[in-house]
Amino acid sequence: MANSYSVSGFGQDMAADLDDLVDEKTILVQRTLRSGQSIYYDGNVVILGDVNPGAEVTAKGNVIVMGSLRGVVHAGAGGDENAVVMAFHLQPTQLRIANHITRPPDNETVEADYPEMARIKGGVVTIEFFQTAGERQGKNI
Amino acid sequence: MGEVIVVTSGKGGVGKTTSTANMGTGLAAMGYKVALIDTDIGLRNLDVVLGLENRIVFDIVDVVNGNCRLRQALIKDKRFDGLHLLPAAQTKDKTAVTPDQMRDLCAELKNEFDYVIIDCPAGIEQGFRNAIAGAEKAVVVTTPEVSAVRDADRIIGLLEAAELREPKLIINRLRPKMVKQGDMMGIDDIIDILAVDLLGIIPEDEMIVITTNRGEAVVLDQHSRSGQAYRNIVRRILGEEVPIINLDESTGFFKKIKKIIGLG
Ligand SMILES: Nc1ncnc2c1ncn2[C@@H]1O[C@H](COP(=O)(O)OP(=O)(O)OP(=O)(O)O)[C@@H](O)[C@H]1O
Ligand SMILES: [Mg+2]
């Protein structure tokens, strides 16, 4: 993926230097996925709602859930190891990125109440606090 | 023109028939004309719960096949003149009725009754599709168990797909002590996942078993908490705003319930 593009609307144009979540193909799902419902898309998927236990989201690209992700999610389903999964509440039954399959530890009950992002780092799926761009740059937002 | 409400759940044995009988009896006790339809063909038991089994001559399959008129198959309740039951057939299966026939049946009953309440069988197959075909509103019953809530979620998705939007939730068999100990899902956990409005919470109560075995309805029992809970549900169906009974002050779940409204 080419990494040089610009983002506007921040008062000044700035060059993005990250392996950002930008792609041509993205769909916006404006509802909650309930048990038994699923989505497959060969691009990015953004869900404005929850993904409940028993629901499945599969995307060749990234998956972003603007709500609670409690079902099964697969990002980078075509093998893209750079794909990420982001959710306001990331509590998936199972999380897959490319060919990596993970699940939460059996006894874990801690629920983070902040956005988190899962990505492959050094060959393993890691989950980290998702910082907004403003916070990354040390600005107050 | 009456209102057609289906009572459904997905998972079996969570209290659909109990809730149908009590909502129906409660509405009839307040003077409304109510028809209850048992769509659990092959496994009928709404008649038993209402204590009307020995009066069945014709059933729903007889009606849709034209073996009798609708009026002949309707059984009048023992206590309330306004309450009628259309029983399921016991010797047929779910395919003996079609969704189109259910739609016609509901339309006909709606003309005569204030409330038509449909007791849905467990599952998501034809029995479920029949039961929801003629309904305008839906009540989903669950217990505070992960598997029941999962099935309720599945059902809500199917109801939404069938244009039955904004179903109302009954949480049945709640045991406050177990919730407090963290051994049972709490109200807010359930609402958090299902994201629907609560119609009521029924505690686990042996009076339900006792009254059911006598062919009586707990909603008429003035002393039990489950009876009170069903009376409150009836008032919410009628559009009144009744606070949810606080089954457990100490956890303070009451504060967390955001929206409590009737079916209105
Ligand atoms: N709140 C309660 N407390 C105690 N027992 C209950 C309660 N609610 C229901 N029960 C009992 O649970 C059993 C199942 O209830 P019911 O028949 O209403 O469920 P159902 O959802 O209609 O089942 P099915 O899916 O088989 O039709 C019955 O024996 C009933 O008496
Ligand atoms: Mg039943």
Coordinates of C-alpha atoms and ligand atoms in Angstrom, one line a residue:
Chain A
M1 CA 0.0 0.0 0.0
A2 CA 1.4 3.4 -0.9
N3 CA 1.8 5.5 2.2
S4 CA 2.0 9.0 0.8
Y5 CA -1.3 10.8 0.7
S6 CA -2.7 13.8 2.4
V7 CA -5.5 14.4 4.8
S8 CA -7.3 17.7 4.8
G9 CA -9.7 19.4 7.0
F10 CA -7.4 19.9 10.0
G11 CA -6.7 23.5 9.3
Q12 CA -3.5 22.6 7.4
D13 CA -2.7 19.7 5.2
M14 CA -0.5 17.1 6.7
A15 CA 1.2 14.2 5.2
A16 CA 0.2 10.9 6.7
D17 CA 3.1 8.6 7.5
L18 CA 1.3 5.7 8.9
D19 CA 0.1 2.5 7.3
D20 CA -3.3 4.0 7.6
L21 CA -6.7 2.5 7.4
V22 CA -7.3 4.0 3.9
D23 CA -8.6 2.0 1.1
E24 CA -10.9 2.5 -1.8
K25 CA -13.5 -0.1 -0.8
T26 CA -15.4 0.4 2.4
I27 CA -19.0 -0.3 3.4
L28 CA -20.9 1.3 6.2
V29 CA -23.4 -0.9 8.0
Q30 CA -25.9 1.2 9.9
R31 CA -27.3 -1.3 12.3
T32 CA -26.5 -3.9 15.0
L33 CA -25.6 -7.4 13.8
R34 CA -27.6 -9.8 16.0
S35 CA -27.0 -13.5 16.6
G36 CA -27.2 -15.5 13.4
Q37 CA -26.5 -12.5 11.1
S38 CA -23.3 -12.1 9.2
I39 CA -21.5 -9.8 6.8
Y40 CA -18.8 -10.5 4.3
Y41 CA -17.1 -7.8 2.3
D42 CA -14.0 -7.8 0.2
G43 CA -12.9 -4.4 1.5
N44 CA -13.3 -2.6 4.8
V45 CA -16.3 -2.8 7.0
V46 CA -17.5 -0.1 9.3
I47 CA -20.4 -0.9 11.6
L48 CA -22.4 1.8 13.3
G49 CA -23.8 -0.5 15.9
D50 CA -22.9 -3.6 17.9
V51 CA -21.8 -7.0 16.7
N52 CA -23.5 -9.3 19.1
P53 CA -22.5 -12.8 20.2
G54 CA -23.4 -15.3 17.5
A55 CA -22.9 -12.7 14.7
E56 CA -19.9 -12.7 12.3
V57 CA -18.1 -10.1 10.4
T58 CA -15.6 -11.1 7.7
A59 CA -13.7 -8.5 5.7
K60 CA -10.7 -8.7 3.3
G61 CA -9.7 -5.3 4.8
N62 CA -10.2 -3.7 8.2
V63 CA -13.1 -3.9 10.5
I64 CA -14.2 -1.0 12.6
V65 CA -17.1 -1.3 15.0
M66 CA -18.5 1.9 16.5
G67 CA -20.0 -0.1 19.4
S68 CA -19.5 -3.4 21.2
L69 CA -17.8 -6.2 19.2
R70 CA -18.8 -9.4 21.0
G71 CA -19.2 -11.8 18.0
V72 CA -16.7 -13.4 15.7
V73 CA -14.6 -11.1 13.6
H74 CA -12.2 -11.8 10.7
A75 CA -10.1 -8.9 9.2
G76 CA -7.7 -9.4 6.4
A77 CA -9.7 -12.5 5.3
G78 CA -7.8 -12.6 2.0
G79 CA -4.5 -13.0 3.9
D80 CA -3.6 -9.3 4.5
E81 CA -1.5 -9.2 7.7
N82 CA -1.8 -5.5 7.9
A83 CA -5.5 -5.5 8.5
V84 CA -6.8 -4.3 11.9
V85 CA -9.8 -4.6 14.0
M86 CA -11.0 -1.6 16.0
A87 CA -14.0 -1.4 18.3
F88 CA -15.3 0.9 21.1
H89 CA -15.7 -2.2 23.2
L90 CA -13.5 -5.0 21.9
Q91 CA -14.8 -8.3 23.5
P92 CA -14.9 -10.7 20.6
T93 CA -15.8 -14.4 20.9
Q94 CA -13.0 -15.0 18.5
L95 CA -10.8 -12.6 16.6
R96 CA -9.0 -13.5 13.4
I97 CA -6.6 -11.5 11.3
A98 CA -5.4 -13.1 8.1
N99 CA -4.5 -16.6 9.2
H100 CA -4.1 -15.8 12.9
I101 CA -6.9 -17.1 15.1
T102 CA -7.2 -15.8 18.6
R103 CA -9.7 -15.8 21.4
P104 CA -9.8 -14.2 24.8
P105 CA -8.3 -16.1 27.7
D106 CA -10.8 -18.4 29.4
N107 CA -11.0 -16.7 32.7
E108 CA -10.7 -13.1 31.6
T109 CA -13.5 -10.9 32.8
V110 CA -12.0 -7.5 32.6
E111 CA -13.8 -5.3 30.2
A112 CA -12.0 -2.3 28.9
D113 CA -14.3 0.6 28.5
Y114 CA -12.2 2.4 26.0
P115 CA -11.6 1.8 22.2
E116 CA -9.1 -0.9 21.4
M117 CA -7.4 -2.0 18.3
A118 CA -6.1 -5.5 17.3
R119 CA -3.3 -5.9 14.8
I120 CA -0.5 -8.2 14.0
K121 CA 2.8 -7.1 15.5
G122 CA 5.9 -9.3 15.3
G123 CA 3.8 -12.2 14.1
V124 CA 1.3 -12.2 16.9
V125 CA -2.1 -10.5 17.3
T126 CA -1.8 -7.8 19.9
I127 CA -4.5 -5.6 21.4
E128 CA -3.8 -2.1 22.4
F129 CA -5.6 1.0 23.5
F130 CA -6.7 2.9 20.4
Q131 CA -5.4 6.4 20.6
T132 CA -6.9 9.1 18.4
A133 CA -4.7 11.1 16.2
G134 CA -4.9 14.1 18.5
E135 CA -3.8 12.1 21.5
R136 CA -1.0 10.6 19.5
Q137 CA 0.3 14.0 18.8
G138 CA -0.1 15.2 22.4
K139 CA -2.8 17.6 21.6
N140 CA -5.9 18.3 23.7
I141 CA -9.1 17.4 21.9
Chain B
M1 CA -59.8 -2.7 15.8
G2 CA -57.7 -4.9 18.1
E3 CA -54.0 -5.4 18.4
V4 CA -52.2 -8.6 17.5
I5 CA -49.2 -9.4 19.7
V6 CA -47.0 -12.5 19.3
V7 CA -45.1 -13.9 22.3
T8 CA -41.9 -15.6 21.2
S9 CA -38.4 -16.6 22.5
G10 CA -36.3 -18.9 20.3
K11 CA -35.2 -21.0 23.2
G12 CA -37.9 -23.4 24.6
G13 CA -39.2 -23.5 28.1
V14 CA -38.5 -19.9 29.0
G15 CA -42.1 -18.9 29.8
K16 CA -43.9 -18.0 26.6
T17 CA -47.0 -20.0 27.4
T18 CA -47.0 -18.8 31.0
S19 CA -46.7 -15.2 29.8
T20 CA -49.3 -15.5 27.2
A21 CA -51.8 -17.0 29.7
N22 CA -51.1 -14.3 32.3
M23 CA -51.1 -11.3 30.0
G24 CA -54.4 -12.6 28.4
T25 CA -56.0 -13.3 31.8
G26 CA -54.8 -9.9 33.2
L27 CA -56.2 -8.0 30.2
A28 CA -59.5 -9.9 30.4
A29 CA -59.7 -9.2 34.2
M30 CA -59.5 -5.5 33.3
G31 CA -62.5 -5.9 31.0
Y32 CA -60.9 -6.2 27.6
K33 CA -61.9 -8.8 25.0
V34 CA -59.0 -11.1 24.5
A35 CA -58.3 -14.0 22.1
L36 CA -55.4 -16.3 22.8
I37 CA -54.0 -18.4 19.9
D38 CA -51.9 -21.5 20.6
T39 CA -49.7 -22.0 17.5
D40 CA -47.6 -24.8 19.1
I41 CA -49.3 -27.4 16.9
G42 CA -48.3 -30.9 18.1
L43 CA -47.2 -29.7 21.5
R44 CA -50.2 -27.6 22.6
N45 CA -50.4 -26.6 26.3
L46 CA -51.9 -23.2 26.6
D47 CA -55.2 -25.0 27.1
V48 CA -53.8 -27.0 30.0
V49 CA -52.3 -23.9 31.6
L50 CA -55.7 -22.2 31.4
G51 CA -57.5 -25.3 32.6
L52 CA -59.6 -25.5 29.5
E53 CA -58.3 -28.8 28.0
N54 CA -61.5 -30.7 28.5
R55 CA -63.5 -28.3 26.6
I56 CA -61.7 -28.6 23.2
V57 CA -63.8 -29.8 20.3
F58 CA -62.3 -28.0 17.4
D59 CA -58.8 -26.5 16.9
I60 CA -56.9 -24.1 14.8
V61 CA -56.3 -26.7 12.0
D62 CA -60.0 -27.4 11.9
V63 CA -60.6 -23.6 11.4
V64 CA -58.1 -23.1 8.6
N65 CA -59.3 -26.3 6.8
G66 CA -62.9 -25.1 7.0
N67 CA -64.1 -28.0 9.2
C68 CA -65.7 -25.5 11.5
R69 CA -66.3 -21.8 11.8
L70 CA -63.8 -19.7 13.9
R71 CA -66.5 -19.0 16.4
Q72 CA -67.1 -22.7 17.1
A73 CA -63.4 -23.4 17.8
L74 CA -63.0 -20.5 20.3
I75 CA -63.3 -21.7 23.9
K76 CA -64.6 -19.3 26.5
D77 CA -62.6 -19.0 29.7
K78 CA -64.0 -20.3 33.0
R79 CA -63.7 -17.0 34.8
F80 CA -63.8 -14.2 32.3
D81 CA -66.4 -13.9 29.5
G82 CA -64.0 -11.7 27.5
L83 CA -61.3 -14.3 27.3
H84 CA -61.2 -16.9 24.5
L85 CA -58.7 -19.5 23.4
L86 CA -58.2 -20.9 20.0
P87 CA -56.4 -24.1 20.8
A88 CA -53.6 -25.8 18.7
A89 CA -54.2 -29.2 17.2
Q90 CA -52.4 -32.0 19.0
T91 CA -52.3 -34.6 16.3
K92 CA -50.9 -32.6 13.4
D93 CA -47.6 -30.8 12.9
K94 CA -46.6 -27.2 12.2
T95 CA -47.0 -27.5 8.5
A96 CA -50.8 -28.0 8.9
V97 CA -51.1 -24.1 8.9
T98 CA -49.6 -21.6 6.5
P99 CA -48.5 -18.0 7.2
D100 CA -51.2 -16.8 4.8
Q101 CA -53.8 -18.7 6.8
M102 CA -52.5 -17.2 10.0
R103 CA -52.7 -13.7 8.5
D104 CA -56.3 -14.2 7.6
L105 CA -57.1 -15.7 11.0
C106 CA -55.5 -12.7 12.9
A107 CA -57.3 -10.2 10.7
E108 CA -60.6 -11.9 11.5
L109 CA -60.0 -12.0 15.2
K110 CA -58.8 -8.5 15.3
N111 CA -62.2 -7.3 14.3
E112 CA -63.8 -8.7 17.3
F113 CA -61.2 -8.6 20.1
D114 CA -59.2 -5.8 21.7
Y115 CA -56.2 -8.0 22.0
V116 CA -55.1 -11.1 20.1
I117 CA -52.2 -12.8 21.8
I118 CA -50.3 -15.5 20.0
D119 CA -48.3 -18.1 21.9
C120 CA -45.4 -19.1 19.6
P121 CA -43.6 -22.4 19.6
A122 CA -39.9 -22.6 20.4
G123 CA -37.5 -22.5 17.4
I124 CA -37.2 -20.5 14.2
E125 CA -38.8 -22.8 11.8
Q126 CA -42.3 -22.9 10.3
G127 CA -44.1 -22.7 13.6
F128 CA -42.3 -19.4 14.3
R129 CA -43.0 -18.1 10.9
N130 CA -46.7 -19.0 11.2
A131 CA -46.9 -17.4 14.6
I132 CA -45.5 -14.0 13.6
A133 CA -47.2 -13.8 10.2
G134 CA -50.3 -12.0 11.4
A135 CA -48.7 -10.1 14.3
E136 CA -48.2 -6.4 14.5
K137 CA -46.3 -6.4 17.7
A138 CA -43.9 -8.8 19.4
V139 CA -43.0 -9.7 22.9
V140 CA -39.7 -11.6 23.4
V141 CA -39.3 -13.7 26.5
T142 CA -35.9 -14.7 27.9
T143 CA -34.4 -15.9 31.1
P144 CA -31.2 -14.5 32.5
E145 CA -29.1 -17.2 30.9
V146 CA -26.5 -16.7 28.2
S147 CA -28.1 -19.3 25.9
A148 CA -31.6 -17.9 26.2
V149 CA -30.4 -14.3 25.6
R150 CA -28.4 -15.5 22.6
D151 CA -31.6 -17.0 21.1
A152 CA -33.6 -13.9 22.0
D153 CA -31.1 -11.9 20.0
R154 CA -31.5 -14.2 17.1
I155 CA -35.3 -13.9 17.3
I156 CA -35.1 -10.1 17.5
G157 CA -33.0 -10.1 14.3
L158 CA -35.6 -12.3 12.6
L159 CA -38.5 -10.2 13.8
E160 CA -36.8 -7.0 12.5
A161 CA -36.3 -8.7 9.2
A162 CA -40.0 -9.5 9.1
E163 CA -40.8 -5.8 9.8
L164 CA -41.8 -6.5 13.4
R165 CA -39.8 -3.6 14.8
E166 CA -39.1 -2.7 18.4
P167 CA -40.1 -5.8 20.2
K168 CA -40.5 -5.6 23.9
L169 CA -38.7 -7.8 26.3
I170 CA -39.8 -9.9 29.3
I171 CA -37.1 -11.3 31.5
N172 CA -38.4 -14.3 33.3
R173 CA -37.2 -16.4 36.2
L174 CA -34.9 -13.8 37.6
R175 CA -33.2 -14.8 40.9
P176 CA -31.9 -11.6 42.5
K177 CA -29.6 -13.4 44.9
M178 CA -27.8 -15.2 42.0
V179 CA -27.4 -11.9 40.1
K180 CA -25.9 -10.4 43.2
Q181 CA -23.4 -13.2 43.6
G182 CA -22.5 -12.8 39.9
D183 CA -23.9 -16.3 39.1
M184 CA -26.6 -15.0 36.8
M185 CA -26.8 -12.4 34.1
G186 CA -28.1 -9.1 35.4
I187 CA -30.8 -6.9 33.8
D188 CA -28.3 -4.4 32.5
D189 CA -26.1 -7.0 30.9
I190 CA -29.1 -8.4 29.0
I191 CA -30.4 -5.0 27.9
D192 CA -26.9 -4.0 26.9
I193 CA -26.8 -6.8 24.4
L194 CA -30.4 -6.9 23.2
A195 CA -30.9 -3.1 23.1
V196 CA -34.7 -3.3 23.3
D197 CA -37.2 -1.9 25.7
L198 CA -38.2 -3.8 28.8
L199 CA -41.8 -4.8 29.3
G200 CA -41.3 -6.5 32.6
I201 CA -39.2 -8.7 34.9
I202 CA -40.8 -11.8 36.4
P203 CA -39.0 -13.3 39.4
E204 CA -38.5 -17.1 39.8
D205 CA -41.6 -18.0 41.8
E206 CA -43.0 -21.3 42.8
M207 CA -46.5 -19.7 42.8
I208 CA -46.2 -19.9 39.0
V209 CA -45.8 -23.6 39.1
I210 CA -48.6 -24.0 41.7
T211 CA -51.1 -21.9 39.8
T212 CA -50.2 -23.4 36.4
N213 CA -50.8 -26.9 37.7
R214 CA -54.2 -25.8 38.9
G215 CA -55.1 -24.3 35.6
E216 CA -55.1 -20.8 37.2
A217 CA -53.2 -17.7 36.4
V218 CA -50.8 -16.1 38.8
V219 CA -51.7 -12.7 37.6
L220 CA -54.9 -13.0 39.7
D221 CA -52.9 -13.9 42.8
Q222 CA -52.7 -10.7 44.9
H223 CA -50.0 -12.0 47.2
S224 CA -47.2 -13.2 45.0
R225 CA -44.4 -11.1 43.4
S226 CA -44.8 -12.8 40.1
G227 CA -48.5 -12.0 40.1
Q228 CA -47.7 -8.3 40.7
A229 CA -45.1 -8.4 38.0
Y230 CA -47.6 -9.7 35.5
R231 CA -50.2 -7.1 36.6
N232 CA -47.6 -4.4 35.9
I233 CA -46.9 -5.9 32.5
V234 CA -50.7 -5.7 31.7
R235 CA -50.8 -2.0 32.7
R236 CA -47.7 -1.3 30.5
I237 CA -49.4 -3.0 27.6
L238 CA -52.3 -0.7 28.2
G239 CA -49.9 2.2 27.9
E240 CA -49.4 3.1 31.5
E241 CA -46.0 4.0 32.8
V242 CA -45.3 1.6 35.6
P243 CA -41.9 1.5 37.2
I244 CA -40.2 -1.9 37.1
I245 CA -40.4 -3.7 40.4
N246 CA -37.0 -3.3 42.1
L247 CA -36.3 -6.9 42.8
D248 CA -33.0 -6.1 44.5
E249 CA -32.3 -2.7 46.0
S250 CA -28.7 -3.5 46.8
T251 CA -27.4 -3.8 43.2
G252 CA -29.2 -0.7 42.1
F253 CA -29.9 -2.1 38.7
F254 CA -33.1 -0.1 38.7
K255 CA -31.0 3.1 38.0
K256 CA -29.4 1.6 35.0
I257 CA -32.6 0.8 33.2
K258 CA -32.8 3.6 30.8
K259 CA -36.1 3.1 29.0
I260 CA -39.2 1.4 30.4
I261 CA -42.3 1.8 28.3
G262 CA -45.4 0.1 27.4
L263 CA -46.5 -1.4 24.1
G264 CA -48.5 1.7 23.3
Ligands
LIG1 N1 -41.1 -17.2 36.8 C1 -41.2 -18.6 36.9 N2 -40.9 -19.2 38.1 C2 -41.0 -20.5 38.2 N3 -41.4 -21.3 37.2 C3 -41.6 -20.8 36.0 C4 -41.6 -19.4 35.8 N4 -41.9 -19.2 34.5 C5 -42.2 -20.4 33.9 N5 -42.0 -21.4 34.8 C6 -42.2 -22.8 34.6 O1 -41.3 -23.2 33.5 C7 -41.9 -24.1 32.7 C8 -41.9 -23.6 31.2 O2 -42.8 -22.5 31.1 P1 -43.6 -22.3 29.8 O3 -44.4 -23.5 29.4 O4 -44.4 -21.0 30.0 O5 -42.5 -22.0 28.7 P2 -42.6 -22.0 27.1 O6 -41.6 -20.9 26.7 O7 -44.0 -21.8 26.7 O8 -42.1 -23.4 26.7 P3 -42.2 -24.1 25.3 O9 -41.0 -23.5 24.5 O10 -42.0 -25.6 25.6 O11 -43.5 -23.8 24.7 C9 -43.3 -24.3 33.2 O12 -43.3 -25.5 34.0 C10 -43.6 -23.1 34.1 O13 -44.5 -23.4 35.1
MG2 MG -45.2 -23.0 25.3

